[in-house]
Coordinates of N, CA and C in Angstrom, one line a residue:
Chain A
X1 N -40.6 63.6 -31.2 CA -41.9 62.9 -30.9 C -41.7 61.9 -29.8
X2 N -42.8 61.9 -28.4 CA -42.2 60.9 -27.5 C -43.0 59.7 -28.0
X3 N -42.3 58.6 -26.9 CA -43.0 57.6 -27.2 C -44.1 57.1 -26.1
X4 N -44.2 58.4 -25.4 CA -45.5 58.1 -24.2 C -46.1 59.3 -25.2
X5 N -47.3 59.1 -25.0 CA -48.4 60.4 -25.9 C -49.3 60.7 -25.5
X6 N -49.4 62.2 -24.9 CA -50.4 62.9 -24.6 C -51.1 63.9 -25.0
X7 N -52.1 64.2 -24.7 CA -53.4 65.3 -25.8 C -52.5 66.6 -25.4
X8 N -52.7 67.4 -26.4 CA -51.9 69.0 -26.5 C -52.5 69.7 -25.3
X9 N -53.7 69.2 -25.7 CA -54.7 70.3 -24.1 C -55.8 69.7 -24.0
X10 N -56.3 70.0 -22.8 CA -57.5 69.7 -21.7 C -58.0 71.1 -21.6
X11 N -59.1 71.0 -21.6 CA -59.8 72.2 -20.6 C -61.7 71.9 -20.0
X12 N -61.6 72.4 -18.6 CA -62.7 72.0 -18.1 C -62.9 73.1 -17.6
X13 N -64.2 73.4 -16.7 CA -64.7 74.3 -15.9 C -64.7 74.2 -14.1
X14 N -64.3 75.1 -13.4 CA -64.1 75.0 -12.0 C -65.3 73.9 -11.8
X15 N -64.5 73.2 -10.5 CA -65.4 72.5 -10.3 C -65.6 70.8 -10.7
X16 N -65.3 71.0 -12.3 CA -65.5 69.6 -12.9 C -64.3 68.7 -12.6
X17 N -64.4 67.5 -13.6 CA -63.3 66.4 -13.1 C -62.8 66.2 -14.6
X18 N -61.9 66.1 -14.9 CA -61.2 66.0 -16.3 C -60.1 64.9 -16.0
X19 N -59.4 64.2 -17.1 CA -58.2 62.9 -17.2 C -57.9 63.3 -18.6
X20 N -56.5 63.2 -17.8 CA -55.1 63.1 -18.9 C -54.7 62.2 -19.3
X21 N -54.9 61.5 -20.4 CA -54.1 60.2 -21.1 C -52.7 60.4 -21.4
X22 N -51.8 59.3 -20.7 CA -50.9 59.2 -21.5 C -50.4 57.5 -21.9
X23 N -50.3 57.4 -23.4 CA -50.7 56.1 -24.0 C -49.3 56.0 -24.4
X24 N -48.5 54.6 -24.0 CA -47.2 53.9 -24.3 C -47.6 52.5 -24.8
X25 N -46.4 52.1 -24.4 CA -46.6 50.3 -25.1 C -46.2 49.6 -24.0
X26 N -46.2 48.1 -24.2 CA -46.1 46.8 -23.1 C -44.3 47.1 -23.1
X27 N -43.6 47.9 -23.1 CA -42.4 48.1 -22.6 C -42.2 48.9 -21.9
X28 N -43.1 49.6 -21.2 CA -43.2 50.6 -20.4 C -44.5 51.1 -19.4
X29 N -45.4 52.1 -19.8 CA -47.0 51.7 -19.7 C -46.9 50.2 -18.9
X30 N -47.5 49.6 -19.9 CA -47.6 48.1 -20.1 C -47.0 46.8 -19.0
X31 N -45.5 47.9 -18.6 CA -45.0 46.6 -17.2 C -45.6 47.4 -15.9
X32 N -45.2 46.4 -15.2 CA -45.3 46.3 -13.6 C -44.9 48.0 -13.1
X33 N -43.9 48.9 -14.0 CA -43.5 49.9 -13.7 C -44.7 51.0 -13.4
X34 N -44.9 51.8 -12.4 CA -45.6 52.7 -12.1 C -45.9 54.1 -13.3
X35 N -47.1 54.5 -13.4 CA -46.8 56.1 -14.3 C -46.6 57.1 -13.1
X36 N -45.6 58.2 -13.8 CA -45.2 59.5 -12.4 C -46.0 60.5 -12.9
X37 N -46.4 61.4 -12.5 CA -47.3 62.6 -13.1 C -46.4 64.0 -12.2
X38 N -46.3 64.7 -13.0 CA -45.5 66.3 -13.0 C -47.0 66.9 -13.4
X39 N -46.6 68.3 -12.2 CA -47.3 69.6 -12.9 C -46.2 71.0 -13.1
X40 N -46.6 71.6 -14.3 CA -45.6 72.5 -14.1 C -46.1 73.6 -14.5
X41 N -46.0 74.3 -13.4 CA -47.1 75.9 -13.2 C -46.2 76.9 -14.3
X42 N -46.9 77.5 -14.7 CA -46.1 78.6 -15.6 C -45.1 79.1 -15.3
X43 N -43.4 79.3 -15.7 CA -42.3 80.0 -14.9 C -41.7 79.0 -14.2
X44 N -42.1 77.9 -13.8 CA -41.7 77.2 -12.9 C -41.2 76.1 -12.9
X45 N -40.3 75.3 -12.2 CA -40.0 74.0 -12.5 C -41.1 72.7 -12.1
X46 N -40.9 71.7 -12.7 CA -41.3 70.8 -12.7 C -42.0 70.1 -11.4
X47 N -43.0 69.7 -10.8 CA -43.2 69.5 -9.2 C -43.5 67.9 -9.5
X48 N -43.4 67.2 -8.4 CA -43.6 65.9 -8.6 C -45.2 65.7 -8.3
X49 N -45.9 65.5 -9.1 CA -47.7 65.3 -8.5 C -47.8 63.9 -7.3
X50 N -47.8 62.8 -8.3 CA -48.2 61.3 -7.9 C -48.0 60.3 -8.4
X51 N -47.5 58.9 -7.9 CA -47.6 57.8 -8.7 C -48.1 56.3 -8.5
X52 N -48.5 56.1 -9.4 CA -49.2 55.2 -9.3 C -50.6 55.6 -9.3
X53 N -51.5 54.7 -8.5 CA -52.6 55.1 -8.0 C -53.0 56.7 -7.1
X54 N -52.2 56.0 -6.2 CA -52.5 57.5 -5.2 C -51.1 57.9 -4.4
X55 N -50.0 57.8 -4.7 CA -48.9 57.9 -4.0 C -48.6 59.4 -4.2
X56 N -49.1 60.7 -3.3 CA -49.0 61.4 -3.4 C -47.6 61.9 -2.8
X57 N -47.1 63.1 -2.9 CA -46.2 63.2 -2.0 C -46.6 64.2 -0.9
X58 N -46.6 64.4 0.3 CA -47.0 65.7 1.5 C -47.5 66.8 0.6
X59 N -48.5 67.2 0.6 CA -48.3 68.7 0.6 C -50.0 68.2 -0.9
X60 N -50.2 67.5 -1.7 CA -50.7 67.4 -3.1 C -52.2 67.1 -2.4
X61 N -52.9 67.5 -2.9 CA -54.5 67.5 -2.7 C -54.8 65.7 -2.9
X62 N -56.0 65.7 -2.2 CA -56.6 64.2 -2.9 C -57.3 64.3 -4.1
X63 N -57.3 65.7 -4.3 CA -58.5 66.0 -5.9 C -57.4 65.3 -6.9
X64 N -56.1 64.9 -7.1 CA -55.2 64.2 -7.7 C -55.1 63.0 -7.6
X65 N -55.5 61.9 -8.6 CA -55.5 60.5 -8.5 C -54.9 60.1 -10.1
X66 N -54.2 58.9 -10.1 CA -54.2 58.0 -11.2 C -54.0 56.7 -11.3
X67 N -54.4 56.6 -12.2 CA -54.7 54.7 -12.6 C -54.1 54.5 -13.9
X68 N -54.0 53.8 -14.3 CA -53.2 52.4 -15.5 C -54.5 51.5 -16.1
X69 N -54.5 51.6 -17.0 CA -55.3 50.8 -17.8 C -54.3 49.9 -19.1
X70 N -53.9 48.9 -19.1 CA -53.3 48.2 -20.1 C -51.9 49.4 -20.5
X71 N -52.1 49.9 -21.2 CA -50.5 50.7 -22.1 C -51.0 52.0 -21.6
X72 N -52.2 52.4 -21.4 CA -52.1 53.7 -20.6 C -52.1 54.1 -19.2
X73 N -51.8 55.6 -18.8 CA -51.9 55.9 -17.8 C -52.7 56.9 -18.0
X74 N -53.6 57.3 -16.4 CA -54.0 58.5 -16.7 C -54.7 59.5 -15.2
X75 N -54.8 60.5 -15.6 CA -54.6 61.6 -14.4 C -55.8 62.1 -14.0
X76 N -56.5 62.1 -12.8 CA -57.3 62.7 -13.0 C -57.5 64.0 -11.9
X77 N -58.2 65.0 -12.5 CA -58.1 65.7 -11.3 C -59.8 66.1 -11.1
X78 N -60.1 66.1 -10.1 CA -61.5 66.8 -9.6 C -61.6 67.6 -9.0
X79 N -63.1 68.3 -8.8 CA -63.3 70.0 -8.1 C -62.1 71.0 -9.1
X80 N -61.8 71.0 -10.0 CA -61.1 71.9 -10.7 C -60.8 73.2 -10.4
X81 N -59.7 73.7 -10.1 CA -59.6 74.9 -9.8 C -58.6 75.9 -10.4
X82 N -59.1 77.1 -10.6 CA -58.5 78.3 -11.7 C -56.4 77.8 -11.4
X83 N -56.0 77.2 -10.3 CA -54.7 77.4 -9.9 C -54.0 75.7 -10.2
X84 N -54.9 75.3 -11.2 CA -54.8 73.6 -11.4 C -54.1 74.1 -13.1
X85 N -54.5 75.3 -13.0 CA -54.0 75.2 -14.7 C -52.4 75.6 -14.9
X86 N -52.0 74.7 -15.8 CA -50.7 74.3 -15.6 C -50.7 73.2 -16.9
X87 N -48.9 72.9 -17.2 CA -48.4 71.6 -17.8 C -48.3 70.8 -16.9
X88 N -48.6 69.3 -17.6 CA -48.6 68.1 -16.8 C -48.1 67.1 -17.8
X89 N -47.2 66.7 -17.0 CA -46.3 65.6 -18.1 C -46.2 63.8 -17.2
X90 N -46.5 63.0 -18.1 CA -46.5 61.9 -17.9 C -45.2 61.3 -17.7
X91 N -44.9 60.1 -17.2 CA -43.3 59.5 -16.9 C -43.2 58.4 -16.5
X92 N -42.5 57.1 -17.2 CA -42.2 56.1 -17.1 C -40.9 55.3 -17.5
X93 N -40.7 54.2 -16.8 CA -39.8 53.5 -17.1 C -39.8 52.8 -18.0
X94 N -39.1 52.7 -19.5 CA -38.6 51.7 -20.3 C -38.3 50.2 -20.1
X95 N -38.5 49.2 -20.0 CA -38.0 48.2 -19.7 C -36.7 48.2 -21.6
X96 N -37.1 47.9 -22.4 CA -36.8 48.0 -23.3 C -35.3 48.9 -23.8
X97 N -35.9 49.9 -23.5 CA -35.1 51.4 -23.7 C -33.6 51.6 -22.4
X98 N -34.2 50.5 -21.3 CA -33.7 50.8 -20.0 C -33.6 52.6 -20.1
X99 N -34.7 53.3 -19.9 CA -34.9 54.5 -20.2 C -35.6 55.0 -19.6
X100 N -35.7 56.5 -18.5 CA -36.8 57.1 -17.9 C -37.3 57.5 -19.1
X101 N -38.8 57.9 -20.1 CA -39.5 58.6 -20.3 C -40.7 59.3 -20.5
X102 N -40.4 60.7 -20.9 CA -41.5 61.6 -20.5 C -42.5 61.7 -21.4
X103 N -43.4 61.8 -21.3 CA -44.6 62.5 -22.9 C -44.5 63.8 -22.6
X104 N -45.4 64.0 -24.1 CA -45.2 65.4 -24.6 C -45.9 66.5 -23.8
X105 N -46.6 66.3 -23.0 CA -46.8 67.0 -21.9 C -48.7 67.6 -22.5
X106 N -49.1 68.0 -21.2 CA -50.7 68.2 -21.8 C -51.0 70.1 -21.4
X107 N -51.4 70.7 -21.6 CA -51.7 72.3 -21.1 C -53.2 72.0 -20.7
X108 N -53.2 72.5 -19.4 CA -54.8 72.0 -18.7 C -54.8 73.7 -18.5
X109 N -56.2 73.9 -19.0 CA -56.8 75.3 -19.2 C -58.1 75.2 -18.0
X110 N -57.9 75.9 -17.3 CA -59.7 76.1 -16.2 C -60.3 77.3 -17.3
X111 N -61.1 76.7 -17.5 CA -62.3 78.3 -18.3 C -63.0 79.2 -17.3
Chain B
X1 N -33.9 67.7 4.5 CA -34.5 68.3 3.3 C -33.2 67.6 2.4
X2 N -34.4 67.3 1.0 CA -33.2 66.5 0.1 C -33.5 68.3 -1.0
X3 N -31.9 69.0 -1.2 CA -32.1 69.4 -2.4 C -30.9 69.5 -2.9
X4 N -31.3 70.0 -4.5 CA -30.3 69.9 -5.5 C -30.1 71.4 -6.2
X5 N -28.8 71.8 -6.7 CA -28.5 73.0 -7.0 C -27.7 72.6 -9.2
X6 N -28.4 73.0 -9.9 CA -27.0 73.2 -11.1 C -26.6 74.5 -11.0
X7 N -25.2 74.5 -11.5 CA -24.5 75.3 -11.8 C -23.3 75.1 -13.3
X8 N -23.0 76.0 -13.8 CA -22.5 75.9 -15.0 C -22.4 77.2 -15.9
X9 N -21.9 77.2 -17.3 CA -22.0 78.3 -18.1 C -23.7 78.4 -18.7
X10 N -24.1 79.8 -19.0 CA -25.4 79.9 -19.0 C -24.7 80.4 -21.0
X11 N -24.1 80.6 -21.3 CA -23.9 80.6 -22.6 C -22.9 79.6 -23.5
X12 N -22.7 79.3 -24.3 CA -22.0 78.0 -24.9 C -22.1 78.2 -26.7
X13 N -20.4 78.1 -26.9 CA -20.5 78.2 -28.5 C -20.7 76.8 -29.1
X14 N -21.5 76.3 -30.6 CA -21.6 75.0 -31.2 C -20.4 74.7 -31.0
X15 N -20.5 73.5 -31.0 CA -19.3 72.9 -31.1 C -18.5 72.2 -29.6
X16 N -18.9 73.5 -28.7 CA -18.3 72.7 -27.4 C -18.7 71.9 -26.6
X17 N -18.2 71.7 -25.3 CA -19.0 70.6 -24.4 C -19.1 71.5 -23.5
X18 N -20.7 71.2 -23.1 CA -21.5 71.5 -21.9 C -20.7 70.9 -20.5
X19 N -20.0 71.3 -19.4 CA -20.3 70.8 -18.3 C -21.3 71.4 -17.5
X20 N -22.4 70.7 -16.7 CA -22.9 71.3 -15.6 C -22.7 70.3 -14.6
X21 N -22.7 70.7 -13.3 CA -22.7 70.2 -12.2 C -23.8 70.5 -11.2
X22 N -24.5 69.6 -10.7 CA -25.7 68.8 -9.8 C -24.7 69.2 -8.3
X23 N -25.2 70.1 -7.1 CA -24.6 70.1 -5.9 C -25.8 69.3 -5.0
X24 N -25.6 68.4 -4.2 CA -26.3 67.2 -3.8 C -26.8 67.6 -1.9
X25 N -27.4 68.0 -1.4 CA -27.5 68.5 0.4 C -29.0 67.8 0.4
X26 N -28.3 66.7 1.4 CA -29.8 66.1 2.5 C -29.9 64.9 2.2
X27 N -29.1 64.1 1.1 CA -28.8 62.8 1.4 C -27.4 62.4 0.5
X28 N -26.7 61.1 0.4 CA -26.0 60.7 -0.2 C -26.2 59.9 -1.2
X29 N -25.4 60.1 -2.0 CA -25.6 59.1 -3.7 C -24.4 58.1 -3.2
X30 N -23.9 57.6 -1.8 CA -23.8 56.6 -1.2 C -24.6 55.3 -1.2
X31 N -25.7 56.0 -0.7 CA -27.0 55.1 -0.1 C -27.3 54.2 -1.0
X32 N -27.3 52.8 -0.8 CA -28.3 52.4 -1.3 C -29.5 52.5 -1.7
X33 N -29.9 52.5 -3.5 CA -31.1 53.3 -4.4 C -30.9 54.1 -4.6
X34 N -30.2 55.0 -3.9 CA -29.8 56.6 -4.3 C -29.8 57.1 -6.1
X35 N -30.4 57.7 -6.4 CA -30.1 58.3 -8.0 C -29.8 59.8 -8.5
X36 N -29.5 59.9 -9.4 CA -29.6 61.7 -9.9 C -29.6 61.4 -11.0
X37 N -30.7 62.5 -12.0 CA -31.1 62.2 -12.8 C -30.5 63.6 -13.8
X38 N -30.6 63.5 -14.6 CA -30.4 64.8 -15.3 C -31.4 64.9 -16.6
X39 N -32.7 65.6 -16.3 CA -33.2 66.4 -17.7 C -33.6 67.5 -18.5
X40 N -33.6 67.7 -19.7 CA -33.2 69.2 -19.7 C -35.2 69.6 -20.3
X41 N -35.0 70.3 -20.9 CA -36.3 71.5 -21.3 C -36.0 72.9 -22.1
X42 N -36.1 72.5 -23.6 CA -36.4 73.8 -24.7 C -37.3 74.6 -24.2
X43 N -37.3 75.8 -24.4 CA -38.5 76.6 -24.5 C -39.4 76.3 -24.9
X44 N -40.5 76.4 -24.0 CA -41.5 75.6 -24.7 C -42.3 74.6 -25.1
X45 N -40.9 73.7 -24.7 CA -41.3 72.4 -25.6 C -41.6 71.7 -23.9
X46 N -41.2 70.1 -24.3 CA -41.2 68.8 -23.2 C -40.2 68.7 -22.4
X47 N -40.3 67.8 -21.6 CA -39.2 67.9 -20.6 C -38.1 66.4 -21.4
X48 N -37.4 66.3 -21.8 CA -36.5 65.2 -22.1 C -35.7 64.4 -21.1
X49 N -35.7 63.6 -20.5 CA -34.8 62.9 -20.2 C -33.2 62.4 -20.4
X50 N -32.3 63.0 -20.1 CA -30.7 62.7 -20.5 C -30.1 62.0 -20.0
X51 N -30.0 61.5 -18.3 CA -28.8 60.8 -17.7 C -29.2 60.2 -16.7
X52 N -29.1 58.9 -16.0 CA -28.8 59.2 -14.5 C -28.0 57.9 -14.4
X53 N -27.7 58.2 -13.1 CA -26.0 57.6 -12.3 C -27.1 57.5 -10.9
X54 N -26.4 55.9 -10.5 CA -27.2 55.2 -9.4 C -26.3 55.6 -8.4
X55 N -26.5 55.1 -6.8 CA -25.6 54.9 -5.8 C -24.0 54.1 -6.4
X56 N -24.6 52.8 -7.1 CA -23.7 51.7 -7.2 C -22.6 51.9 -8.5
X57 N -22.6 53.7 -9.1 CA -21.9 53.7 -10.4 C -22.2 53.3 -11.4
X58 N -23.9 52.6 -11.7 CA -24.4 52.5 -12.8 C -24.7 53.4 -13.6
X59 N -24.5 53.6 -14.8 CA -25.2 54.8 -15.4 C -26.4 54.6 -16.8
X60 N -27.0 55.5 -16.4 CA -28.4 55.2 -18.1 C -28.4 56.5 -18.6
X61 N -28.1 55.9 -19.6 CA -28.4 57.6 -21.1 C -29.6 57.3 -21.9
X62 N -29.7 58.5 -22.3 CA -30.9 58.1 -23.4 C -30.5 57.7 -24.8
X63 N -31.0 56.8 -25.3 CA -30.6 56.2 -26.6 C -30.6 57.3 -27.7
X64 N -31.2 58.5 -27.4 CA -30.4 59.2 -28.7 C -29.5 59.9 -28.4
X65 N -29.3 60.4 -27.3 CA -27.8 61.1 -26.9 C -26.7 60.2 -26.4
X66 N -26.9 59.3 -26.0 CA -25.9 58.4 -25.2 C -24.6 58.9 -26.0
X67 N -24.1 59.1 -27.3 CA -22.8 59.5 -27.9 C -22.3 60.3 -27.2
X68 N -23.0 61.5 -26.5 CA -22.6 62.8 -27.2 C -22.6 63.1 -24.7
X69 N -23.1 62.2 -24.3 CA -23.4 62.1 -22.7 C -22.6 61.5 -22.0
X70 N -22.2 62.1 -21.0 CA -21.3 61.8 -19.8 C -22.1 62.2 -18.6
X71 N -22.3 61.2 -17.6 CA -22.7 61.5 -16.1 C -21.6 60.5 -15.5
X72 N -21.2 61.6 -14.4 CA -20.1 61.0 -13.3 C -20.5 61.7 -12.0
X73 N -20.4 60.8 -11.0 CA -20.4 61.1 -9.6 C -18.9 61.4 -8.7
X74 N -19.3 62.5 -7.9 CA -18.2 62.3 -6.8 C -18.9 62.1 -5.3
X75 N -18.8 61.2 -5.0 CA -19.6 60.8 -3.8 C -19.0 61.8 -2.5
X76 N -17.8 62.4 -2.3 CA -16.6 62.9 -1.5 C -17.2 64.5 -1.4
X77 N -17.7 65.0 -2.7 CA -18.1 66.2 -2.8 C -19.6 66.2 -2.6
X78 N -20.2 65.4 -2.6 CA -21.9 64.9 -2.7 C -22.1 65.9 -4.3
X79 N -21.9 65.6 -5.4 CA -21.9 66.4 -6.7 C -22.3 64.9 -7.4
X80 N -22.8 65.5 -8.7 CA -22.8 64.9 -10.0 C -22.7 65.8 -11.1
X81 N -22.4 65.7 -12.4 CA -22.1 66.0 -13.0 C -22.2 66.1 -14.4
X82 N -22.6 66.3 -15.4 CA -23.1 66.6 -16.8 C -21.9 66.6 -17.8
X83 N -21.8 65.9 -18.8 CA -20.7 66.6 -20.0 C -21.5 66.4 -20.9
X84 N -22.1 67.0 -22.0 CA -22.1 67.3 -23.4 C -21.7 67.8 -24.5
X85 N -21.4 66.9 -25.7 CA -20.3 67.4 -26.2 C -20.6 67.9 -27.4
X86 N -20.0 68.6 -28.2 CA -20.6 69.0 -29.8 C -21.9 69.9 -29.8
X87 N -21.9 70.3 -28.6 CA -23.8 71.4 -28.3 C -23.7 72.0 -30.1
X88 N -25.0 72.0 -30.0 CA -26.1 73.0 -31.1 C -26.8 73.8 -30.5
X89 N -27.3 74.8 -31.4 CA -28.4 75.8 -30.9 C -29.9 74.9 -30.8
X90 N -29.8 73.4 -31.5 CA -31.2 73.1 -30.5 C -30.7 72.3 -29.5
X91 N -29.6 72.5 -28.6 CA -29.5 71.9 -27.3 C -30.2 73.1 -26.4
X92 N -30.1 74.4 -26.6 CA -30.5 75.1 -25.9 C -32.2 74.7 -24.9
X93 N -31.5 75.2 -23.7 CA -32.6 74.4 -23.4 C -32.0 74.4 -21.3
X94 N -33.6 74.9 -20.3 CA -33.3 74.5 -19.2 C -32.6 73.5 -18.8
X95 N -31.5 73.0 -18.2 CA -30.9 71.8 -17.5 C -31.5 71.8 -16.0
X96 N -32.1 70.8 -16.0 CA -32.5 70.2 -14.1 C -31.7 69.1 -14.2
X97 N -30.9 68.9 -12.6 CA -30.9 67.4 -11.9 C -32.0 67.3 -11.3
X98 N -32.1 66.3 -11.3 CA -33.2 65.6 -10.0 C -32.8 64.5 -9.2
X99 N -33.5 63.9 -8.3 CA -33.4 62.9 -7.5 C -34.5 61.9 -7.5
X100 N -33.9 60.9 -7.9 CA -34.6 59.9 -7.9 C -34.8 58.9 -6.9
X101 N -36.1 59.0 -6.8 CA -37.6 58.1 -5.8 C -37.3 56.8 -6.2
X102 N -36.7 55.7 -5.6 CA -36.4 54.7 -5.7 C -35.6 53.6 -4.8
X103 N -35.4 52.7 -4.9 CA -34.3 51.4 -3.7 C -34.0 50.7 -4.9
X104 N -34.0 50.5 -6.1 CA -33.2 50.0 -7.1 C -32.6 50.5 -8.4
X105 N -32.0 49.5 -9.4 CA -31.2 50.8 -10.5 C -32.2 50.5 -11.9
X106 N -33.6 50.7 -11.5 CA -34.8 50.6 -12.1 C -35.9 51.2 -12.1
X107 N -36.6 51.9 -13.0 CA -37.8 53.0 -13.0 C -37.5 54.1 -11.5
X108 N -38.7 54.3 -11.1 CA -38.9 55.3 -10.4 C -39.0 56.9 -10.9
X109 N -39.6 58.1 -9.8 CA -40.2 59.0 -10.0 C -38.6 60.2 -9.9
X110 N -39.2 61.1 -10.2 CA -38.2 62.2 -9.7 C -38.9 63.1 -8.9
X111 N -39.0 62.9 -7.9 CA -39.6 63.6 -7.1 C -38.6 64.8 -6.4
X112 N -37.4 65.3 -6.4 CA -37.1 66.7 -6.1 C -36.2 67.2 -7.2
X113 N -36.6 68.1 -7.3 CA -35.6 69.2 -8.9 C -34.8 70.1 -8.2
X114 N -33.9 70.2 -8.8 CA -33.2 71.8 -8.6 C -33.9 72.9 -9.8
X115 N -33.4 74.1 -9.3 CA -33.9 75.3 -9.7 C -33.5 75.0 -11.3
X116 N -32.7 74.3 -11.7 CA -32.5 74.5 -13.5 C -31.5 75.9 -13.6
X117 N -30.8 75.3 -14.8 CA -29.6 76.1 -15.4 C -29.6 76.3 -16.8
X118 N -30.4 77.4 -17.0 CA -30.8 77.9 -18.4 C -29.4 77.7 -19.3
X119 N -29.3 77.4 -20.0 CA -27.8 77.3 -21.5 C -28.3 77.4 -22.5
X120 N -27.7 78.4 -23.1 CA -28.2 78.8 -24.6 C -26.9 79.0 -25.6
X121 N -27.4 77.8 -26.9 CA -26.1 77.5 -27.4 C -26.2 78.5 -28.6
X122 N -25.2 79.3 -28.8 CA -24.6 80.3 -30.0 C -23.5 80.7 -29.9
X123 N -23.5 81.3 -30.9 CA -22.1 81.6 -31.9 C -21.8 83.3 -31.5

């Protein structure tokens, strides 16, 4: 069980705009530390999305944004597209734990 | 280009120790901030977090493996390196290094993986 927690699955329709929660505590979430967001296309390894706000890396659409709200993070993607569907796992630093961790990851379905 | 390569046994009886090794091309775990991280992935399941080793020879385990985890660097070879010891059949499970997005020996992203090194522990 992690100790970042995210919904088992999302699903939206092309087009629309959906958010991924991932909810920790004030040792993690909760500090100054940034949340990382991964997508991981079926078969495939893990890609680095974004962190923070908008710290994309070259190459990631702007339809990918996130924000922090108190102990959560969360992900949002807009214009949704059939090639968005994928796992997407949340990631932060422990102050506590002195520990990278991941949540349990979310399966985003396009209908 | 920063990338990373594992390499290792892709089969493993209970009881032994995992080595894998992390091959490092496009920067140094010299550098100041420099990191490598190591986490693995069951079938299936989440991505877990296991190791990482800074520039400066710090190292962070995760609090429920830390017993059973060893990460060491050879800066000479640009490598890092994995030991696990006592594997089970639920260690089985993808191994990635990665490289860690960072200037200190605190948080940050993993922003480049290597391809992963499938190990499947049995008898």
């Amino acid at each position: 069980q992690s100790v970042l927690t995210q919904p088992p699955s999302v699903s939206g329709a092309p087009g629309q705009r959906i958010t991924i929660s991932c909810t920790g505590s004030y040792s993690n979430i909760g500090t100054h530390f940034d949340v990382h967001w991964y997508q991981q296309l079926p078969g495939t390894t893990p890609k680095y999305l974004i962190s923070g706000n908008s710290n994309r890396p070259s190459g990631v659409p702007d339809r990918f944004s996130g924000f922090k709200s108190g102990t959560s993070g969360f992900l949002a993607i807009t214009g949704l597209q059939p090639e968005d569907e994928a796992d997407y796992y949340c990631q932060c630093y422990d102050v506590s734990l002195s520990a990278w961790l991941f949540g349990g990851g979310t399966k985003l379905t396009v209908l | 280009q920063i990338t990373l390569k594992e390499s290792g046994p892709t089969l493993v009886k209970p009881t032994q120790t995992l080595t894998l090794t992390c091959a490092l091309s496009g920067f140094s775990l010299s550098t100041r901030g420099a990191g490598v991280g190591w986490i693995r992935q069951p079938p299936g399941k989440a991505l877990e977090w296991l190791a990482l080793i800074f520039w400066n020879d710090s190292e962070r385990y995760s609090p429920s493996l830390k017993r059973r985890v060893t990460i060491t660097k050879d800066t000479s070879k640009n490598r890092v390196v994995l030991s696990m010891t006592n594997m089970d059949p639920v260690d089985t499970a993808t191994y990635y290094c990665a490289h860690r997005l960072g200037d200190d020996d605190a948080g940050g992203a993993f922003d480049i993986w290597g391809q992963g090194a499938m190990v499947t522990v049995s008898s």
